[in-house]
PDB file of C-alpha atoms in Angstrom:
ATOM      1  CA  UNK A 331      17.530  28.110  15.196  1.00 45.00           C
ATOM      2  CA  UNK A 332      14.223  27.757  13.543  1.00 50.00           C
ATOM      3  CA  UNK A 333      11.398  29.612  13.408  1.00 55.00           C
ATOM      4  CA  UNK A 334      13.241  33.295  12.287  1.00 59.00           C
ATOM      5  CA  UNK A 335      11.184  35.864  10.533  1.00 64.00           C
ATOM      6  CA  UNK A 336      14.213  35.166   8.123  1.00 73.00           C
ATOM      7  CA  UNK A 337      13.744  31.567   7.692  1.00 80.00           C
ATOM      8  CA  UNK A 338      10.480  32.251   6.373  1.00 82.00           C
ATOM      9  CA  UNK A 339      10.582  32.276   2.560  1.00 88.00           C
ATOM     10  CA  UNK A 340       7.200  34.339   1.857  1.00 89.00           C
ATOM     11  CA  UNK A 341       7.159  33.522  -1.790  1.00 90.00           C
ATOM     12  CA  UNK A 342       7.456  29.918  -1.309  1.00 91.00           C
ATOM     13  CA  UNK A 343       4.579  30.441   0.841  1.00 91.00           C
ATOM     14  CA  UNK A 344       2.399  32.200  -1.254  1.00 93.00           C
ATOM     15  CA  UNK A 345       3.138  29.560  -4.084  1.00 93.00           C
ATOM     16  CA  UNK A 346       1.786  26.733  -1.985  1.00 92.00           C
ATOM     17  CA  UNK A 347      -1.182  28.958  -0.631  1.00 94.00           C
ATOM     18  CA  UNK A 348      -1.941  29.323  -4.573  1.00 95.00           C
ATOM     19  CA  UNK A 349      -1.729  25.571  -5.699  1.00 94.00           C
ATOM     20  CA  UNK A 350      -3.674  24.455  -2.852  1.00 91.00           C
ATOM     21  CA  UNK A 351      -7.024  26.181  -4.099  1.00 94.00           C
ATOM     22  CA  UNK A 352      -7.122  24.536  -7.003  1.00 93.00           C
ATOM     23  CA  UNK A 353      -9.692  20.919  -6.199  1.00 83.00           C
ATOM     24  CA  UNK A 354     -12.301  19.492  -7.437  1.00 74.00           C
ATOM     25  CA  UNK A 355     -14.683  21.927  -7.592  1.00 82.00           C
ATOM     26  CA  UNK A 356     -11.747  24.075  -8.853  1.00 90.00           C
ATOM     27  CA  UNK A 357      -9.979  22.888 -11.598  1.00 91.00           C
ATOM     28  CA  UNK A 358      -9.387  26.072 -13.437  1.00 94.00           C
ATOM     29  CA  UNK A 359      -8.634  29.219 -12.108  1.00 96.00           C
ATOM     30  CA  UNK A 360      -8.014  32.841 -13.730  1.00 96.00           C
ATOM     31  CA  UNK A 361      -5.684  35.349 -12.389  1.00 97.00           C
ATOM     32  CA  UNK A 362      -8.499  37.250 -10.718  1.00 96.00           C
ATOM     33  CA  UNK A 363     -10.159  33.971  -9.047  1.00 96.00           C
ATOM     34  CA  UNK A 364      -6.679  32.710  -7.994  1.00 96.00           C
ATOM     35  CA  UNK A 365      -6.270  36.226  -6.128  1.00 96.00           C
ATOM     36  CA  UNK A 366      -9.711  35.914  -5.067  1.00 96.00           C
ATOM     37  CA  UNK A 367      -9.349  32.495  -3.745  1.00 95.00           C
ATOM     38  CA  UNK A 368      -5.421  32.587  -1.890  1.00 95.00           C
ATOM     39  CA  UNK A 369      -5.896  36.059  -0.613  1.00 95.00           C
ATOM     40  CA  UNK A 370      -3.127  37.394  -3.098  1.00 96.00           C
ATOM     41  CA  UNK A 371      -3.468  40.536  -4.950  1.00 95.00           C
ATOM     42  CA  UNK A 372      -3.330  40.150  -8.320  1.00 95.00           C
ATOM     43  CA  UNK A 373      -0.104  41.241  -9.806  1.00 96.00           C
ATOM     44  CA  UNK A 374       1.119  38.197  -7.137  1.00 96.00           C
ATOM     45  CA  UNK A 375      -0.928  35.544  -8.310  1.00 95.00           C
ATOM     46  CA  UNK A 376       0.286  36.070 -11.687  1.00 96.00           C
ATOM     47  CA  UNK A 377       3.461  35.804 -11.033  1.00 95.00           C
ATOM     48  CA  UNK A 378       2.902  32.826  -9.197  1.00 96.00           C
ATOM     49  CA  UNK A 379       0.670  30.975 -11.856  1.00 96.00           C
ATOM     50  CA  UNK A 380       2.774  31.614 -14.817  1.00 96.00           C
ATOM     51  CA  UNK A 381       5.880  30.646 -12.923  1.00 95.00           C
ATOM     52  CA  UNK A 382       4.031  26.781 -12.149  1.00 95.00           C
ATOM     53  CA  UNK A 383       3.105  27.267 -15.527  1.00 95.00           C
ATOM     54  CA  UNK A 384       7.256  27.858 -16.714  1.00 94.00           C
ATOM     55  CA  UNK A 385       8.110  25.320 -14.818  1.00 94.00           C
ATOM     56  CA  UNK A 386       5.339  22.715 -16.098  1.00 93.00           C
ATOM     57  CA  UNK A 387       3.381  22.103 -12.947  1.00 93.00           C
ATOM     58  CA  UNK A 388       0.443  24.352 -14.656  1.00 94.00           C
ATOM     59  CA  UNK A 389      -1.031  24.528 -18.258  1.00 94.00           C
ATOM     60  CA  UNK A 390      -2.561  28.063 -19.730  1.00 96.00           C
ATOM     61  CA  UNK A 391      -4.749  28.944 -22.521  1.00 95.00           C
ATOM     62  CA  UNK A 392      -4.718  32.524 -22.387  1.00 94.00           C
ATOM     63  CA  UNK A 393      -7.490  32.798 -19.487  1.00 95.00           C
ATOM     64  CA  UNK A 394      -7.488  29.331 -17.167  1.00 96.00           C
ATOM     65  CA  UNK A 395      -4.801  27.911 -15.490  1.00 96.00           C
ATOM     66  CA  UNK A 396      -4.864  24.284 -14.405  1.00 94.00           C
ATOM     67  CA  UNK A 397      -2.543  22.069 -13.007  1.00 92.00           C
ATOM     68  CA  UNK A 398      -0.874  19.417 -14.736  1.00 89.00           C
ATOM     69  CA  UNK A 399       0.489  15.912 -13.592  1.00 79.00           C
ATOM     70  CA  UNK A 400       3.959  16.970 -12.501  1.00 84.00           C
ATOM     71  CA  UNK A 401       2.378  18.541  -9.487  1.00 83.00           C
ATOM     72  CA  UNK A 402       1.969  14.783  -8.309  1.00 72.00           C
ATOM     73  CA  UNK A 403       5.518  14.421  -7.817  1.00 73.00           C
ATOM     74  CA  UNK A 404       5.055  16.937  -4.977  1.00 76.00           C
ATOM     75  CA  UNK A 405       2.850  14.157  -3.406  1.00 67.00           C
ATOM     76  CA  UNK A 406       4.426  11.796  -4.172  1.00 57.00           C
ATOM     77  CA  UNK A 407       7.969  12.518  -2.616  1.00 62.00           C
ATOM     78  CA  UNK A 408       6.087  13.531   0.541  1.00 59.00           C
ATOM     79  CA  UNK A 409       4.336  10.130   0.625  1.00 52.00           C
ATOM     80  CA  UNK A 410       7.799   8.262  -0.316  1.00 55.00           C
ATOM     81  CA  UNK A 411       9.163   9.580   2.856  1.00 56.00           C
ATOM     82  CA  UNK A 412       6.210   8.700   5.477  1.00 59.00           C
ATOM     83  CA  UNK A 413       6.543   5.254   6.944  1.00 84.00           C
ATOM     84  CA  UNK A 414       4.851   2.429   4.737  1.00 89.00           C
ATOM     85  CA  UNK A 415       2.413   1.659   7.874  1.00 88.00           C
ATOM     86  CA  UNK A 416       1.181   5.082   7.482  1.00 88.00           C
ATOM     87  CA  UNK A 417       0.621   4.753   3.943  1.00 89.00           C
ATOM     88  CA  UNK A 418      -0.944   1.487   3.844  1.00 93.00           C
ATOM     89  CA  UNK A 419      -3.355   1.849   7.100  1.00 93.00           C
ATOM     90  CA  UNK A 420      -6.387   3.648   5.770  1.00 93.00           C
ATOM     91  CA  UNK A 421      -6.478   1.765   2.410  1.00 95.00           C
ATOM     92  CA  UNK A 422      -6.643  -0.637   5.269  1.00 94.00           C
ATOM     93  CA  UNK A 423      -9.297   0.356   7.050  1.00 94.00           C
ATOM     94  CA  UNK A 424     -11.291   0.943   3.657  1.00 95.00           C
ATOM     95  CA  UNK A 425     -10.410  -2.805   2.561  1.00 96.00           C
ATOM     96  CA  UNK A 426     -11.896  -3.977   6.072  1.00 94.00           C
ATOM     97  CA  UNK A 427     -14.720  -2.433   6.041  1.00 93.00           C
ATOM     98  CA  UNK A 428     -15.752  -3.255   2.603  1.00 94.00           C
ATOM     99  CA  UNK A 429     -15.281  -6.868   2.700  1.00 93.00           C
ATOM    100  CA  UNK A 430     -16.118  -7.521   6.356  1.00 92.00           C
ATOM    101  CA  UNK A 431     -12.908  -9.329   7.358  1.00 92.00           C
ATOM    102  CA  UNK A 432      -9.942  -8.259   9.226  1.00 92.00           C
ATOM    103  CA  UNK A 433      -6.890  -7.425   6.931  1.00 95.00           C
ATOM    104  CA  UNK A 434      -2.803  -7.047   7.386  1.00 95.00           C
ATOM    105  CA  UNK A 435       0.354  -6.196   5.743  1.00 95.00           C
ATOM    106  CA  UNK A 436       3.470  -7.393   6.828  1.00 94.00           C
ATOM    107  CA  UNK A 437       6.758  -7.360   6.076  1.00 93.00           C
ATOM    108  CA  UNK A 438       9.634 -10.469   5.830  1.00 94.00           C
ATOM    109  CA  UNK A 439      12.141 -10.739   8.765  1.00 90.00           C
ATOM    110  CA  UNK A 440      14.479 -13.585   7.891  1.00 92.00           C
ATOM    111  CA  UNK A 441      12.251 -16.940   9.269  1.00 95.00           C
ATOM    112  CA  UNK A 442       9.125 -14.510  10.459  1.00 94.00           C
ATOM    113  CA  UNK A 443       6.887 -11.941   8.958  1.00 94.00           C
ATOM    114  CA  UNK A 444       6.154  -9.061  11.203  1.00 90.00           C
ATOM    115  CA  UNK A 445       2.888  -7.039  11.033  1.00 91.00           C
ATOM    116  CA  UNK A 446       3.178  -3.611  10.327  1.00 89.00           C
ATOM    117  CA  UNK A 447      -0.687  -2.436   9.869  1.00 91.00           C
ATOM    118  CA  UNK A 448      -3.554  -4.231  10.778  1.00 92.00           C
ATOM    119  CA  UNK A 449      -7.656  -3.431  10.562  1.00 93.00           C
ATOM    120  CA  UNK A 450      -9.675  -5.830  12.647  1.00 85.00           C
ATOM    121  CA  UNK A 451     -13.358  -6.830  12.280  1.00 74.00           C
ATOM    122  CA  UNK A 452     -14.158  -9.893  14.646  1.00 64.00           C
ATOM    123  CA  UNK A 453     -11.484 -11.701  15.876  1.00 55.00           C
ATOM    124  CA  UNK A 454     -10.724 -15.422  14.283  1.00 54.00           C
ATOM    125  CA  UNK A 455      -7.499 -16.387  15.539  1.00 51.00           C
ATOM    126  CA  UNK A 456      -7.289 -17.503  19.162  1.00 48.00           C
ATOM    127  CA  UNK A 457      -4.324 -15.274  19.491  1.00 57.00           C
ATOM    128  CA  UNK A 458      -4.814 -11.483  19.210  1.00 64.00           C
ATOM    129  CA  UNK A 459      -2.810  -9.571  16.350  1.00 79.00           C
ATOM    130  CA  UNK A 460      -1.699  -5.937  16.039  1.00 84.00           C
ATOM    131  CA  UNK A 461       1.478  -4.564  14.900  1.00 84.00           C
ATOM    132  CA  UNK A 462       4.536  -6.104  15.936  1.00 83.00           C
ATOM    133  CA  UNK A 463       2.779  -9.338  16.029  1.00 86.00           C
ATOM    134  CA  UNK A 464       5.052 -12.168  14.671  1.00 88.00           C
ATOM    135  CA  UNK A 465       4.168 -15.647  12.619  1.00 93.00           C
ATOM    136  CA  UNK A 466       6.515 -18.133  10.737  1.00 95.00           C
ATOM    137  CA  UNK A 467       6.937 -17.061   6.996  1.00 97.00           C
ATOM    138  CA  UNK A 468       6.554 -20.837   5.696  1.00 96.00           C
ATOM    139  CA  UNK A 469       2.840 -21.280   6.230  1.00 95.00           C
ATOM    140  CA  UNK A 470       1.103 -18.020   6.737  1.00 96.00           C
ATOM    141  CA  UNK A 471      -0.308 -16.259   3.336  1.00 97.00           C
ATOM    142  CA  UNK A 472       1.763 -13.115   3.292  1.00 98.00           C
ATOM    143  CA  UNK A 473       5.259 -15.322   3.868  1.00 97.00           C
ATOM    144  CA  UNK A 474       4.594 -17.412   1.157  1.00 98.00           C
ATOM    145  CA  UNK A 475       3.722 -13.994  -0.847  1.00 98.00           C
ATOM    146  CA  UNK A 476       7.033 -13.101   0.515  1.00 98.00           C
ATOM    147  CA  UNK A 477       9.264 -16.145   0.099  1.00 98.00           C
ATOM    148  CA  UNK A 478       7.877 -16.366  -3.394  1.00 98.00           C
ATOM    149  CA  UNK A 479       9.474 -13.187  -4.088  1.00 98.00           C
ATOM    150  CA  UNK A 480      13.394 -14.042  -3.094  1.00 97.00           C
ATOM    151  CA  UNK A 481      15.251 -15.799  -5.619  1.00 97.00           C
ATOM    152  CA  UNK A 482      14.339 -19.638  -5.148  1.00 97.00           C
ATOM    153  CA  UNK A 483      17.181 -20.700  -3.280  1.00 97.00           C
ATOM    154  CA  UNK A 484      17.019 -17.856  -0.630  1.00 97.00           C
ATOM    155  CA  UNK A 485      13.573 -18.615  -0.193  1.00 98.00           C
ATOM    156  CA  UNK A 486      14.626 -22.416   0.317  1.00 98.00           C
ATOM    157  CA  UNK A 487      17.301 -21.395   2.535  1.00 97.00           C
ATOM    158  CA  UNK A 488      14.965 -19.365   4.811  1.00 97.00           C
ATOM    159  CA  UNK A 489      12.344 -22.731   4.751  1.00 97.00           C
ATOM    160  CA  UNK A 490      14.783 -24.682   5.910  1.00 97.00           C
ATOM    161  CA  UNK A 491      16.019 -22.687   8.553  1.00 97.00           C
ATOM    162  CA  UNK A 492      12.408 -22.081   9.984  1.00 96.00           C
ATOM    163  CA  UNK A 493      10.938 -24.347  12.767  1.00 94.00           C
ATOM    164  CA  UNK A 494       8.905 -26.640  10.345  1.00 95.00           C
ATOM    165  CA  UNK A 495       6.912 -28.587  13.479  1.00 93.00           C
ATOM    166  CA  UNK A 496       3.177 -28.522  12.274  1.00 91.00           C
ATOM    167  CA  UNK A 497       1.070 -26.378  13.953  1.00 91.00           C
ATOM    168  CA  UNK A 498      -2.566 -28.094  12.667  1.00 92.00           C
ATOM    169  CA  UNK A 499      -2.792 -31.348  10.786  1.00 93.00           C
ATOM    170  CA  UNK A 500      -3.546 -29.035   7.640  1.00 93.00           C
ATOM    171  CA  UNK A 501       0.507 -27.874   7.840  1.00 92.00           C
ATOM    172  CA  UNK A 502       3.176 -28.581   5.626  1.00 94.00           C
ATOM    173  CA  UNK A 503       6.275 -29.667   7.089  1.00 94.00           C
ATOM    174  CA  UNK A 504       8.499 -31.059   4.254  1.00 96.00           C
ATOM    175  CA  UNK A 505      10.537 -28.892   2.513  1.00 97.00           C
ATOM    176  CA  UNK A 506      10.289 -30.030  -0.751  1.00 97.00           C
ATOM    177  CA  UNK A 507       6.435 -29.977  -0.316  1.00 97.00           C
ATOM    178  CA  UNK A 508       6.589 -26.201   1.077  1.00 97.00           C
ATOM    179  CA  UNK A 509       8.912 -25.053  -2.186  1.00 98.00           C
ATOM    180  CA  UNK A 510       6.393 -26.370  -4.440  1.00 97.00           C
ATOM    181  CA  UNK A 511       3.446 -24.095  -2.404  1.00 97.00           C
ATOM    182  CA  UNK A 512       5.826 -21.092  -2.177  1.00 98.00           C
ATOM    183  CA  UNK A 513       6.430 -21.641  -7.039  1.00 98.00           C
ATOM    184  CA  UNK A 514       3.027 -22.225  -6.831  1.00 97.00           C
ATOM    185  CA  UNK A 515       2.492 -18.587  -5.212  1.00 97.00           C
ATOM    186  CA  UNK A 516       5.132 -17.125  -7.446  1.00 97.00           C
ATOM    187  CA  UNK A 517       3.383 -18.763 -10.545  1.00 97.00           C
ATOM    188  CA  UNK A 518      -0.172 -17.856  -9.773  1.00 96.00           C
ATOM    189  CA  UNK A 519       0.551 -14.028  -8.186  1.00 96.00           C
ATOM    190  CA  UNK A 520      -1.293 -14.974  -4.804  1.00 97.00           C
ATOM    191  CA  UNK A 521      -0.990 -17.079  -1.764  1.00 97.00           C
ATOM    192  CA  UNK A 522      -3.991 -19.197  -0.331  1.00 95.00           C
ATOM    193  CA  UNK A 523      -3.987 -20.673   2.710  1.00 94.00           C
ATOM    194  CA  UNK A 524      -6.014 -23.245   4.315  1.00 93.00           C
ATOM    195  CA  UNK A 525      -5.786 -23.905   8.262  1.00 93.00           C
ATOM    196  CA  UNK A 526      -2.261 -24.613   7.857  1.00 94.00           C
ATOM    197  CA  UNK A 527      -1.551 -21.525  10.546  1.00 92.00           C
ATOM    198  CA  UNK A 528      -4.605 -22.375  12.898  1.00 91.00           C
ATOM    199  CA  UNK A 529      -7.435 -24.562  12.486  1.00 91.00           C
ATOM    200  CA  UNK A 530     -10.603 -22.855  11.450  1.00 90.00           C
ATOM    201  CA  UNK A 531      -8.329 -19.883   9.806  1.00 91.00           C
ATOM    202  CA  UNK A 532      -8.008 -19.254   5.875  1.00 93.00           C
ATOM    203  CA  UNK A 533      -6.568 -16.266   4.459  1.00 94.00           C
ATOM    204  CA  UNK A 534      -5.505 -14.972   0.805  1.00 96.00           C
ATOM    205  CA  UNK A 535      -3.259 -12.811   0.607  1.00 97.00           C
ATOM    206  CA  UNK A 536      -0.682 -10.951  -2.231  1.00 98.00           C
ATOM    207  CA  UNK A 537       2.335  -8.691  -2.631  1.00 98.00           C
ATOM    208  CA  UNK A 538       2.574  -5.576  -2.490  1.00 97.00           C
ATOM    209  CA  UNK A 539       4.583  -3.595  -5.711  1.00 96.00           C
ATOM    210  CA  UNK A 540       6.465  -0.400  -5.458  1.00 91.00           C
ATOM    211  CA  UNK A 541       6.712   1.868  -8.649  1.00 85.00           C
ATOM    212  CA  UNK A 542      10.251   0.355  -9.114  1.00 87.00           C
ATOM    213  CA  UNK A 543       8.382  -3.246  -9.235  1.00 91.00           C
ATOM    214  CA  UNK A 544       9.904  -4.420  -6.092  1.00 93.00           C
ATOM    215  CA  UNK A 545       7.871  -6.485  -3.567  1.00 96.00           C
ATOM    216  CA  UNK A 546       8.451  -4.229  -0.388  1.00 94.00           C
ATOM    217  CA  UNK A 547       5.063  -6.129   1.601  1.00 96.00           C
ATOM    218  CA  UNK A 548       2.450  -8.715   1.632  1.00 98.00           C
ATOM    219  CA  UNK A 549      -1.177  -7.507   1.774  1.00 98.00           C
ATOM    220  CA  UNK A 550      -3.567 -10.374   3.449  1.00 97.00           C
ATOM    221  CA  UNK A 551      -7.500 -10.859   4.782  1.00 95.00           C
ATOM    222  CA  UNK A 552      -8.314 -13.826   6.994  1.00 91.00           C
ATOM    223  CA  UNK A 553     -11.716 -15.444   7.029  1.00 88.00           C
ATOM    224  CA  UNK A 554     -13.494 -18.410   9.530  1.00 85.00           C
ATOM    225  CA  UNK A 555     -13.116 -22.054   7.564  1.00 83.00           C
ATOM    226  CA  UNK A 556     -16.947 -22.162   8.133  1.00 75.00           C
ATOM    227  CA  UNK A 557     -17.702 -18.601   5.520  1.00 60.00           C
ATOM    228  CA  UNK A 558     -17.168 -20.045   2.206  1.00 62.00           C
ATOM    229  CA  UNK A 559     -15.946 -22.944   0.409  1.00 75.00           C
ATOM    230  CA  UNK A 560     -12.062 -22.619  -0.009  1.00 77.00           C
ATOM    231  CA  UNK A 561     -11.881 -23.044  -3.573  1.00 75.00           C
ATOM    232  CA  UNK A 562     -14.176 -19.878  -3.533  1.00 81.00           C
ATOM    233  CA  UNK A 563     -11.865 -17.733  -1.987  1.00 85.00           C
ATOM    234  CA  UNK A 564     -10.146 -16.487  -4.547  1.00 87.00           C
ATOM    235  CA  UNK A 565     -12.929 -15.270  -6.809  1.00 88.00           C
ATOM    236  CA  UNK A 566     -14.801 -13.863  -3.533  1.00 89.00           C
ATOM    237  CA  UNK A 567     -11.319 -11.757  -2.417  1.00 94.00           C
ATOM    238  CA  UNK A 568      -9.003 -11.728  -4.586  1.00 95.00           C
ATOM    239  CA  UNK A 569     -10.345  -8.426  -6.852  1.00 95.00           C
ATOM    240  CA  UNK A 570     -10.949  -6.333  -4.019  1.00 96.00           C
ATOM    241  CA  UNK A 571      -7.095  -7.338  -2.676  1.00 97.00           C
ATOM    242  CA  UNK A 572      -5.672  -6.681  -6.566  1.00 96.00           C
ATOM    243  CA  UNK A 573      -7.576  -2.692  -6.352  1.00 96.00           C
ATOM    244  CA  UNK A 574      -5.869  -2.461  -3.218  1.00 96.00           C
ATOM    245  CA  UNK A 575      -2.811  -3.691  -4.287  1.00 96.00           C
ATOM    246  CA  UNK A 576      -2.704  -1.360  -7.704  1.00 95.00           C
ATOM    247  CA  UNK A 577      -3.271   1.229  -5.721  1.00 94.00           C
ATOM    248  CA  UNK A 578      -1.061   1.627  -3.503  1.00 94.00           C
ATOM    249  CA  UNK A 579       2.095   0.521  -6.144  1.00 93.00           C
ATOM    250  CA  UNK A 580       0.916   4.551  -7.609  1.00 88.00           C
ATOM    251  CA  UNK A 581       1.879   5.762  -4.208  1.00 86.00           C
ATOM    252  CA  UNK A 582       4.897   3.550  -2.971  1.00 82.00           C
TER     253      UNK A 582
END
C-alpha cells in the first residue's frame, strides 16, 4: 500500500528539495545558501551537495557548488517516458504562434498518418483536424516525410497498397511518379506539398529525429495557396521547422 510513513525515503527527499534551488538566478550555491534556500540545516546540505558532487551531478571549488550536465539525464529519462504528444505540444503551440499557421505532428500507420498533436490558427482545410484525425500517407507532407524514411521498397509497398484515386487535379496517382516525390523527400530532408491533399492547401513539413537518429514523427505547417509563392515556401518555413525539429531530437 502506498503512501506509509515508511515508504517515504526522507533523504531522497531532501536531495531533490536541494537540487531544485539551484536556477537561473542560482547557479552557485554554498553550503550556507543551500541550507538557507531548501530549508536544511547545514550539516544536511553538506552532505547532500558533496554526495551530487561524488557522484558527478555537482562540481566544487572549495566554496560554490554547481551542477553539472549529468543532472540532465534526470530530465531526460522523465521526458523519455511521457507520451511524445505531450512532449511535442507546446513546442507546438510556440511554432504556431510564431509563424501564424496551424502546425501538426503525426505519426505513420501502415497506408495513413495519424495526428497526434495539433496547434490551430485559422482553419484552411474544409475538413476540421485534431488528434486522431487520419489522411493517406502518399500525398500529405508528413507521409512523404514518413515514407521517405522506410527502406525504399517498404515505402513502395505501402504506395501501392494505398487508395491512389486523386483527390485534386494537383495529385499524383502513379506509382512510379509518387516514388520519385517520396527520394526526392529523402534526398532533400523535407517534404513540400502543393494542393495535392486539397485544393488551396500547401504545407512543408519534416521528420522528426530521436537521439538514437531514428525518425519516430513528421513535424508539418499548412498555409492557403493564395500566402506566398510555392517555390517560396521553403526559405519562408523551413528554418523555423529545422529549430523545432533540433530541438526536440535533445529531448526525444
Amino acid at each position: 500500500m502506498l503512501n506509509k510513513p515508511t515508504d517515504h525515503i526522507a533523504s531522497l527527499a531532501k536531495g531533490l528539495r536541494l537540487i531544485e534551488c539551484f536556477g537561473p538566478d542560482t547557479p552557485r550555491l554554498s553550503i550556507a545558501q543551500a541550507a538557507a534556500a531548501s530549508g536544511l540545516d547545514r550539516a544536511t546540505a553538506r552532505r547532500v551537495l558533496l554526495t551530487l558532487h561524488r557522484e558527478g551531478y555537482a562540481e566544487y571549488d572549495g566554496k560554490f557548488f554547481t551542477l553539472t550536465p549529468r543532472i540532465l539525464r534526470l530530465g531526460m529519462a522523465a521526458l523519455a517516458s511521457l507520451p511524445l504528444s505531450q512532449i511535442v505540444q507546446p513546442w507546438l503551440d510556440q511554432l504556431s504562434e510564431g509563424i501564424g499557421q496551424s502546425c501538426s505532428v503525426a505519426l505513420l500507420d501502415e497506408t495513413e498518418i495519424v495526428y497526434i498533436a495539433r496547434a490551430a490558427q485559422k482553419r484552411v482545410m474544409s475538413i476540421g483536424l485534431m488528434p486522431g484525425s487520419r489522411l493517406p500517407a502518399f500525398c500529405t507532407s508528413m507521409g512523404r516525410v514518413l515514407l521517405a524514411a522506410l527502406p525504399r521498397d517498404q515505402a513502395r509497398a505501402l504506395v501501392e497498397a494505398s487508395d491512389l484515386a486523386p483527390r485534386t487535379a494537383f495529385s499524383a496517382s502513379d506509382p512510379d511518379e509518387i516514388m520519385a516525390r517520396i527520394d526526392q523527400v529523402r534526398a532533400q530532408g523535407y517534404a513540400l506539398i502543393d494542393q495535392e491533399v486539397e485544393l488551396g492547401l500547401r504545407s512543408v513539413a519534416v521528420p522528426l529525429i530521436d537521439g538514437r537518429d531514428r525518425v519516430v514523427a513528421a513535424l508539418n505547417t499548412g498555409m492557403a495557396a493564395t500566402q506566398d509563392r510555392v517555390d517560396l515556401l521553403a526559405d519562408l518555413y523551413l528554418p523555423r521547422l529545422r529549430k523545432v525539429q533540433a530541438g526536440l531530437r535533445r529531448v526525444l
